[in-house]
Coordinates of C-alpha atoms in Angstrom, one line a residue:
Chain Q
X571 CA 19.4 -37.5 -4.0
X572 CA 18.1 -34.4 -5.6
X573 CA 20.5 -31.9 -6.9
X574 CA 19.4 -29.0 -4.6
X575 CA 20.0 -31.1 -1.4
X576 CA 23.5 -32.0 -2.4
X577 CA 24.4 -28.5 -3.5
X578 CA 23.0 -26.9 -0.4
X579 CA 24.8 -29.5 1.8
X580 CA 28.1 -28.9 0.1
X581 CA 27.9 -25.2 1.0
X582 CA 28.0 -25.6 4.7
X583 CA 24.6 -26.9 5.4
X584 CA 21.1 -26.0 4.3
X585 CA 20.1 -25.1 7.8
X586 CA 22.9 -22.5 8.2
X587 CA 21.9 -21.0 4.9
X588 CA 18.3 -20.7 6.0
X589 CA 19.2 -19.3 9.4
X590 CA 21.5 -16.7 7.7
X591 CA 18.6 -15.4 5.6
X592 CA 16.8 -12.5 7.3
X593 CA 13.5 -13.1 5.4
X594 CA 13.5 -16.8 6.3
X595 CA 14.0 -15.9 9.9
X596 CA 11.3 -13.2 10.0
X597 CA 8.8 -15.4 8.1
X598 CA 9.7 -18.4 10.2
X599 CA 9.1 -16.5 13.4
X600 CA 5.7 -15.3 12.2
X601 CA 4.7 -18.8 11.1
X602 CA 5.9 -20.3 14.4
X603 CA 4.0 -17.7 16.4
X604 CA 0.9 -18.4 14.3
X605 CA 1.2 -22.2 15.0
X606 CA 1.8 -21.7 18.7
X607 CA -1.2 -19.3 19.1
X608 CA -3.4 -21.5 17.0
X609 CA -2.5 -24.7 18.9
X610 CA -2.6 -23.1 22.4
X611 CA -5.6 -20.9 21.7
X612 CA -7.8 -22.3 24.6
X613 CA -4.9 -21.7 27.0
X614 CA -4.0 -18.2 25.7
X615 CA -7.4 -16.7 25.3
X616 CA -8.6 -15.0 28.5
X617 CA -12.3 -15.3 27.6
X618 CA -14.6 -17.6 25.7
X619 CA -14.6 -16.0 22.2
X620 CA -18.3 -16.6 21.9
X621 CA -19.5 -15.3 25.2
X622 CA -21.6 -12.2 24.8
X623 CA -22.0 -9.5 27.4
X624 CA -24.2 -6.8 26.1
X625 CA -23.5 -4.6 29.1
X626 CA -19.8 -4.5 28.1
X627 CA -20.2 -3.9 24.3
X628 CA -17.8 -1.8 22.3
X629 CA -15.4 -1.3 25.1
X630 CA -12.2 0.4 23.9
X631 CA -8.8 -1.4 24.3
X632 CA -6.7 -1.0 27.4
X633 CA -4.5 1.7 25.9
X634 CA -7.5 3.9 25.2
X635 CA -8.8 3.6 28.8
X636 CA -10.7 0.4 28.5
X637 CA -11.7 -2.2 31.1
X638 CA -8.6 -4.2 32.3
X639 CA -10.5 -7.4 31.9
X640 CA -10.6 -6.9 28.1
X641 CA -7.1 -6.2 26.8
X642 CA -8.2 -5.2 23.3
X643 CA -11.7 -4.2 24.1
X644 CA -15.0 -5.8 23.0
X645 CA -17.1 -6.0 19.9
X646 CA -20.7 -4.9 19.3
X647 CA -22.0 -7.9 21.2
X648 CA -19.6 -7.5 24.1
X649 CA -17.3 -10.4 23.0
X650 CA -13.6 -10.2 23.9
X651 CA -11.7 -9.1 20.8
X652 CA -8.4 -10.5 22.0
X653 CA -9.8 -13.9 22.5
X654 CA -11.6 -13.8 19.1
X655 CA -8.3 -12.8 17.4
X656 CA -6.5 -15.8 19.1
X657 CA -9.2 -18.2 18.0
X658 CA -9.2 -16.6 14.6
X659 CA -5.6 -17.7 14.2
X660 CA -6.7 -21.3 14.4
X661 CA -9.0 -21.0 11.4
X662 CA -6.5 -19.0 9.5
X663 CA -3.8 -21.6 10.0
X664 CA -6.2 -24.5 9.3
X665 CA -7.2 -23.0 6.0
X666 CA -3.7 -22.0 5.1
X667 CA -2.2 -25.5 5.6
X668 CA -5.0 -27.7 4.3
X669 CA -6.1 -25.5 1.3
X670 CA -2.5 -24.7 0.2
X671 CA -1.4 -28.4 0.4
X672 CA -4.4 -29.7 -1.5
X673 CA -4.1 -27.0 -4.2
X674 CA -0.4 -27.9 -4.4
X675 CA -1.2 -31.6 -4.7
X676 CA -3.8 -31.1 -7.5
X677 CA -1.8 -28.5 -9.4
X678 CA 1.4 -30.4 -9.2
X679 CA -0.1 -33.7 -10.4
X680 CA -1.7 -32.0 -13.4
X681 CA 1.4 -29.9 -14.1
X682 CA 3.6 -33.0 -14.0
X683 CA 1.3 -34.9 -16.4
X684 CA 0.9 -31.9 -18.8
X685 CA 4.7 -31.3 -18.9
X686 CA 5.8 -34.9 -19.2
X687 CA 3.2 -36.7 -21.2
X688 CA 2.7 -33.8 -23.6
X689 CA 0.3 -34.3 -26.6
X690 CA -3.4 -34.4 -25.8
X691 CA -2.9 -34.6 -22.1
X692 CA -1.0 -31.3 -22.3
X693 CA -3.5 -29.8 -24.7
X694 CA -6.5 -30.6 -22.4
X695 CA -4.8 -29.4 -19.2
X696 CA -3.4 -26.3 -20.8
X697 CA -6.8 -25.3 -22.2
X698 CA -8.3 -25.9 -18.8
X699 CA -5.7 -23.5 -17.3
X700 CA -6.5 -20.9 -20.0
X701 CA -10.2 -21.1 -19.2
X702 CA -9.4 -20.7 -15.5
X703 CA -7.3 -17.7 -16.2
X704 CA -10.3 -16.0 -17.8
X705 CA -12.2 -16.0 -14.4
X706 CA -11.7 -13.3 -11.9
X707 CA -10.3 -15.5 -9.1
X708 CA -12.1 -13.6 -6.3
X709 CA -15.4 -13.8 -8.0
X710 CA -14.9 -17.5 -8.8
X711 CA -14.2 -18.4 -5.2
X712 CA -17.2 -16.3 -4.0
X713 CA -19.5 -18.1 -6.5
X714 CA -18.1 -21.5 -5.5
X715 CA -18.6 -20.9 -1.8
X716 CA -22.1 -19.6 -2.5
X717 CA -22.9 -22.7 -4.5
X718 CA -21.3 -25.2 -2.1
X719 CA -22.7 -23.6 0.9
X720 CA -20.9 -21.6 3.6
X721 CA -18.5 -23.3 5.9
X722 CA -14.8 -24.1 6.4
X723 CA -14.9 -27.0 4.0
X724 CA -16.4 -24.9 1.3
X725 CA -13.7 -22.2 1.8
X726 CA -11.0 -24.9 1.4
X727 CA -12.6 -26.5 -1.6
X728 CA -13.0 -23.0 -3.2
X729 CA -9.3 -22.1 -2.7
X730 CA -8.2 -25.5 -4.1
X731 CA -10.4 -25.2 -7.2
X732 CA -9.4 -21.6 -7.8
X733 CA -5.6 -21.8 -7.1
X734 CA -4.4 -25.1 -8.4
X735 CA -3.4 -23.4 -11.7
X736 CA -0.7 -21.5 -9.8
X737 CA 1.1 -24.7 -9.2
X738 CA 0.1 -26.3 -12.5
X739 CA 1.6 -23.6 -14.7
X740 CA 4.9 -23.4 -12.8
X741 CA 5.3 -27.2 -12.5
X742 CA 4.5 -27.8 -16.2
X743 CA 7.1 -25.2 -17.3
X744 CA 9.7 -26.8 -14.9
X745 CA 9.0 -30.3 -16.2
X746 CA 9.5 -29.1 -19.7
X747 CA 13.0 -28.0 -18.7
X748 CA 13.8 -31.0 -16.6
X749 CA 12.8 -33.7 -19.1
X750 CA 15.5 -32.5 -21.5
X751 CA 18.2 -33.1 -18.8
X752 CA 20.6 -35.9 -19.0
X753 CA 19.4 -37.7 -15.8
X754 CA 16.0 -38.1 -17.4
X755 CA 17.5 -39.5 -20.6
X756 CA 19.5 -42.0 -18.5
X757 CA 16.4 -43.0 -16.6
X758 CA 14.6 -43.6 -19.8
X759 CA 17.5 -45.6 -21.1
X760 CA 17.7 -47.9 -18.1
X761 CA 14.0 -48.6 -18.7
X762 CA 12.3 -46.9 -15.7
X763 CA 8.5 -46.5 -16.2
X764 CA 7.1 -43.0 -17.0
X765 CA 5.5 -42.6 -13.6
X766 CA 8.6 -43.8 -11.8
X767 CA 10.6 -41.2 -13.7
X768 CA 8.1 -38.4 -13.0
X769 CA 7.6 -39.1 -9.3
X770 CA 11.0 -40.6 -8.4
X771 CA 13.4 -38.6 -10.6
X772 CA 11.8 -35.3 -11.7
X773 CA 9.6 -34.5 -8.7
X774 CA 12.4 -34.3 -6.2
X775 CA 14.1 -31.7 -8.3
X776 CA 10.9 -29.6 -8.1
X777 CA 10.8 -29.5 -4.3
X778 CA 12.5 -26.1 -3.9
X779 CA 10.0 -24.5 -6.4
X780 CA 7.1 -26.3 -4.8
X781 CA 8.1 -25.2 -1.3
X782 CA 8.3 -21.6 -2.3
X783 CA 4.9 -21.7 -4.1
X784 CA 3.4 -23.6 -1.1
X785 CA 4.5 -20.9 1.3
X786 CA 3.2 -18.1 -0.9
X787 CA -0.1 -20.0 -1.4
X788 CA -0.5 -20.2 2.4
X789 CA -0.5 -16.4 2.6
X790 CA -3.0 -16.3 -0.3
X791 CA -5.2 -18.8 1.5
X792 CA -5.3 -16.7 4.6
X793 CA -6.3 -13.7 2.5
X794 CA -9.0 -15.6 0.6
X795 CA -10.5 -16.9 3.8
X796 CA -10.6 -13.4 5.1
X797 CA -12.2 -12.2 1.9
X798 CA -14.9 -14.9 2.1
X799 CA -15.6 -14.2 5.7
X800 CA -15.7 -10.5 4.9
X801 CA -18.3 -11.0 2.2
X802 CA -20.2 -13.1 4.7
X803 CA -19.8 -16.5 3.0
X804 CA -17.3 -18.3 5.2
X805 CA -18.4 -19.2 8.6
X806 CA -21.1 -18.0 10.9
X807 CA -20.1 -15.5 13.5
X808 CA -20.1 -18.4 16.0
X809 CA -16.7 -19.1 14.6
X810 CA -14.4 -16.1 15.2
X811 CA -12.5 -15.5 11.9
X812 CA -10.4 -12.5 11.1
X813 CA -12.4 -11.8 8.0
X814 CA -15.6 -12.0 10.1
X815 CA -14.2 -9.5 12.6
X816 CA -13.3 -7.1 9.8
X817 CA -16.8 -7.3 8.5
X818 CA -18.3 -6.6 11.9
X819 CA -15.7 -3.9 12.5
X820 CA -16.7 -2.2 9.2
X821 CA -20.1 -1.4 10.7
X822 CA -18.6 0.3 13.8
X823 CA -15.6 1.7 12.0
X824 CA -16.4 5.3 13.0
X825 CA -17.0 4.6 16.7
X826 CA -14.4 1.8 17.3
X827 CA -11.9 1.6 14.5
X828 CA -9.8 -1.0 16.3
X829 CA -12.4 -3.8 15.8
X830 CA -11.5 -3.6 12.1
X831 CA -8.0 -2.4 12.5
X832 CA -6.7 -5.3 14.7
X833 CA -7.7 -8.2 12.5
X834 CA -6.4 -6.3 9.5
X835 CA -3.1 -5.9 11.3
X836 CA -3.0 -9.6 12.1
X837 CA -3.6 -10.6 8.5
X838 CA -1.0 -8.1 7.2
X839 CA 1.6 -9.5 9.6
X840 CA 0.8 -13.1 8.7
X841 CA 0.8 -12.4 4.9
X842 CA 4.1 -10.5 5.1
X843 CA 5.5 -13.4 7.1
X844 CA 4.5 -16.0 4.5
X845 CA 5.7 -13.8 1.7
X846 CA 9.1 -13.2 3.4
X847 CA 9.4 -16.9 4.1
X848 CA 8.6 -17.7 0.4
X849 CA 11.1 -15.1 -0.9
X850 CA 13.8 -16.2 1.5
X851 CA 13.4 -19.9 0.6
X852 CA 13.6 -19.0 -3.0
X853 CA 16.9 -17.1 -2.4
X854 CA 18.4 -20.0 -0.4
X855 CA 17.1 -22.9 -2.5
X856 CA 17.0 -21.7 -6.0
X857 CA 20.5 -21.9 -7.5
X858 CA 19.7 -19.3 -10.2
X859 CA 18.5 -16.7 -7.6
X860 CA 21.4 -17.4 -5.3
X861 CA 24.0 -16.4 -7.8
Chain F
X715 CA 1.7 -12.7 -40.8
X716 CA 0.2 -10.5 -38.1
X717 CA -3.2 -10.6 -39.8
X718 CA -3.4 -14.4 -39.6
X719 CA -1.9 -14.3 -36.1
X720 CA -4.5 -12.0 -35.0
X721 CA -7.2 -14.1 -36.5
X722 CA -5.9 -17.3 -34.9
X723 CA -5.8 -15.6 -31.5
X724 CA -9.3 -14.3 -32.0
X725 CA -10.6 -17.7 -32.9
X726 CA -8.9 -19.2 -29.9
X727 CA -10.8 -16.8 -27.7
X728 CA -14.1 -18.4 -28.8
X729 CA -13.6 -21.8 -27.2
X730 CA -12.2 -20.2 -24.1
X731 CA -15.3 -18.1 -23.7
X732 CA -17.4 -21.1 -24.4
X733 CA -15.5 -23.1 -21.8
X734 CA -16.2 -20.3 -19.3
X735 CA -19.9 -20.4 -20.2
X736 CA -20.1 -24.2 -19.8
X737 CA -18.3 -24.2 -16.4
X738 CA -20.3 -21.3 -15.0
X739 CA -23.5 -22.9 -16.1
X740 CA -22.8 -26.3 -14.9
X741 CA -21.3 -25.1 -11.6
X742 CA -24.3 -23.1 -10.7
X743 CA -26.7 -26.0 -11.4
X744 CA -25.0 -29.3 -10.7
X745 CA -23.6 -28.6 -7.3
X746 CA -26.2 -29.0 -4.5
X747 CA -28.0 -25.8 -3.6
X748 CA -31.2 -24.6 -5.1
X749 CA -31.4 -21.2 -6.6
X750 CA -35.2 -21.2 -6.2
X751 CA -35.0 -22.1 -2.5
X752 CA -33.3 -18.7 -1.8
X753 CA -36.1 -16.7 -3.4
X754 CA -39.2 -18.3 -2.1
X755 CA -40.9 -16.4 0.7
X756 CA -41.6 -18.4 3.9
X757 CA -44.9 -20.2 3.7
X758 CA -44.8 -20.8 -0.1
X759 CA -46.3 -24.1 -1.1
X760 CA -44.9 -26.7 -3.5
X761 CA -47.0 -25.3 -6.3
X762 CA -45.4 -21.9 -6.0
X763 CA -42.0 -23.5 -6.2
X764 CA -42.9 -25.5 -9.3
X765 CA -44.3 -22.3 -10.9
X766 CA -41.2 -20.4 -10.2
X767 CA -39.1 -23.2 -11.7
X768 CA -41.2 -23.2 -14.8
X769 CA -41.0 -19.4 -15.2
X770 CA -37.2 -19.5 -15.1
X771 CA -37.0 -22.7 -17.2
X772 CA -35.3 -24.6 -14.3
X773 CA -37.7 -27.5 -14.7
X774 CA -36.1 -28.4 -18.1
X775 CA -33.3 -30.9 -18.6
X776 CA -29.9 -29.2 -18.2
X777 CA -28.9 -29.6 -21.8
X778 CA -32.1 -27.9 -22.9
X779 CA -31.5 -25.1 -20.4
X780 CA -28.0 -24.6 -21.6
X781 CA -28.7 -24.5 -25.3
X782 CA -31.6 -22.2 -24.8
X783 CA -29.4 -19.9 -22.6
X784 CA -26.5 -20.0 -25.1
X785 CA -28.6 -19.2 -28.1
X786 CA -30.1 -16.3 -26.1
X787 CA -26.7 -15.0 -25.2
X788 CA -25.5 -15.3 -28.8
X789 CA -28.3 -13.0 -29.7
X790 CA -27.3 -10.6 -26.9
X791 CA -30.1 -11.6 -24.5
X792 CA -28.7 -12.4 -21.1
X793 CA -32.1 -13.0 -19.5
X794 CA -33.8 -11.2 -16.7
X795 CA -32.3 -10.7 -13.2
X796 CA -34.3 -12.7 -10.7
X797 CA -33.8 -10.3 -7.9
X798 CA -33.8 -6.9 -9.6
X799 CA -36.3 -7.9 -12.3
X800 CA -34.5 -6.1 -15.0
X801 CA -32.8 -7.1 -18.2
X802 CA -29.3 -8.4 -17.3
X803 CA -27.6 -6.9 -20.3
X804 CA -28.9 -3.5 -19.5
X805 CA -28.0 -3.8 -15.8
X806 CA -24.5 -4.8 -16.6
X807 CA -24.1 -2.0 -19.1
X808 CA -25.4 0.6 -16.6
X809 CA -22.7 -0.4 -14.1
X810 CA -19.8 -1.2 -16.4
X811 CA -18.8 2.4 -17.0
X812 CA -18.2 3.0 -13.3
X813 CA -15.9 0.0 -13.1
X814 CA -14.1 0.9 -16.3
X815 CA -13.4 4.4 -14.9
X816 CA -12.1 3.0 -11.7
X817 CA -9.9 0.5 -13.5
X818 CA -8.5 3.1 -15.9
X819 CA -7.7 5.6 -13.1
X820 CA -6.1 2.9 -11.1
X821 CA -4.0 1.7 -14.0
X822 CA -2.9 5.3 -14.7
X823 CA -1.9 5.8 -11.1
X824 CA 0.0 2.5 -11.1
X825 CA 1.9 3.2 -14.4
X826 CA 2.7 6.7 -13.3
X827 CA 3.9 5.9 -9.8
X828 CA 5.6 2.7 -10.8
X829 CA 7.4 4.4 -13.6
X830 CA 8.6 7.2 -11.3
X831 CA 9.7 4.8 -8.6
X832 CA 11.7 2.8 -11.2
X833 CA 13.4 5.9 -12.6
X834 CA 14.2 7.2 -9.1
X835 CA 15.6 3.8 -8.1
X836 CA 17.9 3.7 -11.1
X837 CA 18.8 7.4 -11.0
X838 CA 20.0 7.2 -7.3
X839 CA 21.4 3.7 -7.7
X840 CA 23.4 2.5 -4.7
X841 CA 22.2 5.3 -2.5
X842 CA 19.4 5.5 0.1
X843 CA 16.5 6.4 -2.4
X844 CA 17.1 3.0 -4.1
X845 CA 16.7 1.2 -0.8
X846 CA 13.5 3.1 -0.2
X847 CA 12.2 2.2 -3.7
X848 CA 13.1 -1.5 -3.1
X849 CA 11.5 -1.6 0.3
X850 CA 8.3 0.1 -1.0
X851 CA 7.9 -2.3 -3.9
X852 CA 8.5 -5.3 -1.6
X853 CA 5.8 -4.1 0.8
X854 CA 3.3 -3.1 -1.8
X855 CA 3.8 -6.4 -3.7
X856 CA 3.1 -8.5 -0.6
X857 CA -0.1 -7.0 0.4
X858 CA -3.1 -7.4 -1.9
X859 CA -5.6 -4.7 -2.9
X860 CA -8.2 -6.0 -0.5
X861 CA -6.0 -5.2 2.5
X862 CA -4.8 -1.9 1.1
X863 CA -8.5 -0.9 0.7
X864 CA -9.1 -1.7 4.4
X865 CA -6.0 0.1 5.5
X866 CA -6.9 3.2 3.5
X867 CA -10.4 3.2 5.0
X868 CA -8.9 3.1 8.5
X869 CA -6.1 5.6 8.0
X870 CA -7.5 8.1 5.5
X871 CA -11.2 7.6 6.1
X872 CA -11.4 7.2 9.8
X873 CA -8.3 8.1 11.8
X874 CA -7.5 11.2 9.6
X875 CA -10.9 11.7 7.9
X876 CA -9.7 13.4 4.8
X877 CA -11.4 11.4 2.1
X878 CA -14.8 9.8 1.6
X879 CA -14.8 6.0 1.9
X880 CA -18.0 5.0 0.1
X881 CA -19.9 5.5 -3.1
X882 CA -19.1 7.3 -6.3
X883 CA -20.6 10.7 -5.5
X884 CA -21.7 12.6 -2.5
X885 CA -25.3 11.4 -2.0
X886 CA -26.4 14.8 -0.8
X887 CA -25.7 16.4 -4.1
X888 CA -27.9 15.7 -7.1
X889 CA -26.0 16.0 -10.3
X890 CA -27.6 15.0 -13.6
X891 CA -25.4 13.1 -16.0
X892 CA -26.4 12.1 -19.5
X893 CA -24.1 9.0 -19.5
X894 CA -22.7 6.6 -17.0
X895 CA -19.2 7.8 -17.6
X896 CA -19.3 10.4 -14.9
X897 CA -15.6 11.1 -14.9
X898 CA -15.2 11.4 -18.6
X899 CA -18.4 13.5 -18.9
X900 CA -17.5 16.1 -16.3
X901 CA -14.0 16.3 -17.7
X902 CA -15.3 17.0 -21.2
X903 CA -17.9 19.5 -20.0
X904 CA -15.2 21.2 -17.9
X905 CA -17.1 20.9 -14.7
X906 CA -14.1 20.8 -12.4
X907 CA -16.0 21.0 -9.1
X908 CA -17.9 17.8 -10.0
X909 CA -14.7 16.3 -11.3
X910 CA -13.0 17.0 -8.0
X911 CA -15.8 15.4 -6.1
X912 CA -15.7 12.3 -8.3
X913 CA -12.0 12.1 -7.9
X914 CA -12.0 12.3 -4.1
X915 CA -14.4 9.3 -4.1
X916 CA -12.3 7.5 -6.7
X917 CA -8.9 8.0 -5.3
X918 CA -8.9 5.5 -2.4
X919 CA -10.3 2.5 -4.2
X920 CA -8.1 3.3 -7.2
X921 CA -5.0 3.6 -5.0
X922 CA -5.8 0.3 -3.4
X923 CA -6.1 -1.4 -6.8
X924 CA -3.0 0.5 -8.1
X925 CA -0.5 -0.4 -5.4
X926 CA 0.2 -4.0 -6.2
X927 CA 0.4 -3.2 -10.0
X928 CA 2.6 -0.2 -9.2
X929 CA 5.0 -2.6 -7.4
X930 CA 5.1 -5.0 -10.3
X931 CA 5.8 -2.2 -12.8
X932 CA 8.4 -0.5 -10.6
X933 CA 10.3 -3.8 -10.1
X934 CA 10.2 -4.9 -13.8
X935 CA 11.1 -1.5 -15.2
X936 CA 13.9 -1.0 -12.7
X937 CA 15.5 -4.3 -13.7
X938 CA 15.2 -3.5 -17.4
X939 CA 16.5 0.0 -16.9
X940 CA 19.5 -1.1 -14.9
X941 CA 20.3 -3.6 -17.6
X942 CA 19.9 -0.9 -20.3
X943 CA 22.3 1.3 -18.4
X944 CA 25.1 -1.1 -18.9
X945 CA 24.7 -1.1 -22.7
X946 CA 27.1 0.4 -25.2
X947 CA 24.7 3.1 -26.4
X948 CA 24.4 4.4 -22.9
X949 CA 28.2 4.5 -22.6
X950 CA 28.3 6.5 -25.9
X951 CA 25.7 8.9 -24.5
X952 CA 27.8 9.4 -21.4
X953 CA 30.9 10.0 -23.4
X954 CA 28.9 12.7 -25.3
X955 CA 28.4 14.3 -21.9
X956 CA 24.6 13.9 -21.5
X957 CA 23.4 14.2 -18.0
X958 CA 22.3 11.0 -16.1
X959 CA 18.7 12.1 -16.1
X960 CA 18.6 12.7 -19.8
X961 CA 20.3 9.4 -20.5
X962 CA 17.7 7.5 -18.4
X963 CA 14.7 9.3 -19.9
X964 CA 15.8 9.7 -23.5
X965 CA 18.0 6.6 -24.2
X966 CA 17.4 3.8 -21.7
X967 CA 13.7 4.1 -21.0
X968 CA 12.6 3.6 -24.6
X969 CA 14.5 0.3 -24.9
X970 CA 13.6 -0.9 -21.4
X971 CA 9.9 -0.4 -21.8
X972 CA 8.9 -3.5 -23.8
X973 CA 8.9 -6.1 -21.0
X974 CA 7.2 -3.7 -18.7
X975 CA 4.4 -3.1 -21.2
X976 CA 3.8 -6.8 -21.6
X977 CA 3.8 -7.5 -17.9
X978 CA 1.5 -4.5 -17.2
X979 CA -1.0 -6.0 -19.6
X980 CA -0.9 -9.3 -17.9
X981 CA -1.2 -7.8 -14.5
X982 CA -4.0 -5.5 -15.7
X983 CA -6.4 -8.5 -15.6
X984 CA -5.6 -8.9 -11.9
X985 CA -6.5 -5.3 -11.4
X986 CA -9.8 -5.8 -13.2
X987 CA -10.4 -8.9 -11.1
X988 CA -9.5 -6.9 -8.0
X989 CA -12.3 -4.4 -8.6
X990 CA -14.8 -7.0 -7.4
X991 CA -13.8 -6.7 -3.8
X992 CA -12.5 -3.2 -3.8
X993 CA -15.8 -2.0 -5.1
X994 CA -17.5 -3.9 -2.4
X995 CA -15.3 -2.5 0.4
X996 CA -15.9 1.1 -0.8
X997 CA -19.6 0.5 -1.7
X998 CA -18.7 1.7 -5.2
X999 CA -21.5 1.1 -7.7
X1000 CA -19.7 -1.0 -10.4
X1001 CA -20.1 -4.5 -11.8
X1002 CA -17.9 -6.1 -9.1
X1003 CA -20.0 -4.9 -6.3
X1004 CA -23.1 -5.9 -8.3
X1005 CA -21.6 -9.4 -8.8
X1006 CA -21.1 -10.0 -5.0
X1007 CA -24.6 -8.8 -4.4
X1008 CA -25.9 -11.2 -7.1
X1009 CA -24.0 -14.1 -5.6
X1010 CA -25.3 -13.4 -2.1
X1011 CA -28.9 -13.2 -3.4
X1012 CA -28.3 -16.2 -5.8
X1013 CA -29.4 -14.3 -8.8
X1014 CA -28.5 -16.9 -11.4
X1015 CA -29.0 -14.9 -14.7
X1016 CA -27.2 -11.9 -13.3
X1017 CA -24.2 -14.0 -12.0
X1018 CA -23.9 -15.7 -15.3
X1019 CA -24.1 -12.5 -17.3
X1020 CA -21.5 -10.8 -15.0
X1021 CA -19.0 -13.6 -15.1
X1022 CA -19.3 -13.8 -18.8
X1023 CA -18.7 -10.1 -18.9
X1024 CA -15.6 -10.4 -16.8
X1025 CA -14.3 -13.3 -18.8
X1026 CA -14.8 -11.5 -22.1
X1027 CA -12.9 -8.5 -20.6
X1028 CA -10.1 -10.7 -19.4
X1029 CA -9.8 -12.4 -22.8
X1030 CA -9.9 -9.1 -24.7
X1031 CA -7.2 -7.7 -22.5
X1032 CA -4.9 -10.7 -23.0
X1033 CA -5.5 -10.5 -26.7
X1034 CA -4.6 -6.8 -26.8
X1035 CA -1.5 -7.4 -24.7
X1036 CA -0.3 -10.1 -27.1
X1037 CA -0.9 -7.8 -30.1
X1038 CA 0.9 -4.9 -28.4
X1039 CA 3.8 -7.1 -27.6
X1040 CA 4.0 -8.3 -31.2
X1041 CA 3.9 -4.7 -32.5
X1042 CA 6.4 -3.4 -30.0
X1043 CA 9.0 -6.2 -30.4
X1044 CA 10.6 -6.4 -33.8
X1045 CA 12.0 -9.9 -33.1
X1046 CA 8.6 -11.3 -32.5
X1047 CA 7.1 -9.3 -35.3
X1048 CA 9.4 -10.7 -38.0
X1049 CA 9.8 -14.1 -36.4

């Protein structure tokens, strides 16, 4: 069993430690709400997010004296903003989970190899990371999506290709520390294969770090998706994305600021949530931070 | 030693830049998607498409295209923009000053406010101002420049319309400049009315870029300052009866600065990368905004030229940071 699991268990339970951390609780609630809204979007949304009604365009939200049928008002084509925000959560969550997991997978694999195998494997992977660091990440993802062609898949691929280095760098550095530990030496002595040591012995000890990075990456993925929709490269406006709403709202910002304001608020809450969750997990799981 | 170190670092930058060039070039050509397809008017025949391909050399094998482009770039010729029909090198140079001014003002804002926050947090340690500083850095660190830009547009541009939210200058005023460095030029000429106008346009995008960097600086400097405050020389200064403010500013700050300088340099590349979107959001005429436009219109030569420019900037910044660290830190210098 990995060191961190035992240590946490010995201190009165991992779950209690997590529940006692305010950041974990806040972030967890935000994540939970996001999941529920995304899954139950068809039930929660009062309108079809795509249905246009030009007679009811640019209606203000209810608090500003709007039509009671449209809680948060309508956009320039008379589509219900509340429903579009709810369905936007679906896309945000999909991108966050899939893109962050794939980036973690690729980055971790390369980081493990670079850190443990050393020599030319490390040289090649580290040079690659150096080259990646010389690109402005936002520009790179925009170029990638433009090249691959708009769409959810392209957004996910772009995030993975741009952000795998975040995992690779940290994992490589961690492996360099771990491989000098006694348990690795013992594993080598009893004749375990290199991959077995990497995946069976070292990797479990990296779980806390990876969990923290993964959570933070989900927040980043939500932002990148919004950025790409904002630039107009993600999905067509048939798919209600938060970034797309922001871009539409930018045009009407002087007449109806809330069209841009509401999705910005959604993204900020989600990003703060994932950040708090990541920070909180780090505090609970990382023995150095906990001291 | 520092001479050979510098040379080694400089030489290492060459393969990195070459790697960037290769990746950009291959990326833009191998992956499905035809750059020519975007620029042909509806109704163009197959001949027209072939002609266009020949004009831009896209009918040649990739290796030929690449060596030709690379040798042109090495001679300072970045090709001609497909969309704007102008020399790419000249286009980039005409927009670069606007971006540099934005980045410099943003960095200055970040260093100044981050430094002040850190000093305030240490000065009032354990009291409410420290909690405010910590809360502020946590919040500004979590939200990226893109979102700050949008929040500023909403709050200071629309809800309380106090500042302009687009462009570099008021389009209704025609002001002649002899260079592209508007800010520096009006400062040198002492034209403070123009300077003020430039600044009101610059302050929101610069602040959006500055906030995340400010948080990083504040957090790092506060940690190092707190650590420095426990050192013996601070105790000596206290025994001598110096005030707390003087001890922080005169004794602790000097020693606590090195890690912050290093980190600021590293983070500065993020700020430069952030200009791409922030310029777009605020319709600011720099190379970032131009880059997004080039991507949307699939202007291959322009995209390549701009990405190389960004990469060269990033590598140069990293090199400078490394050298500054070496010069500031005696342990590394003599190591």
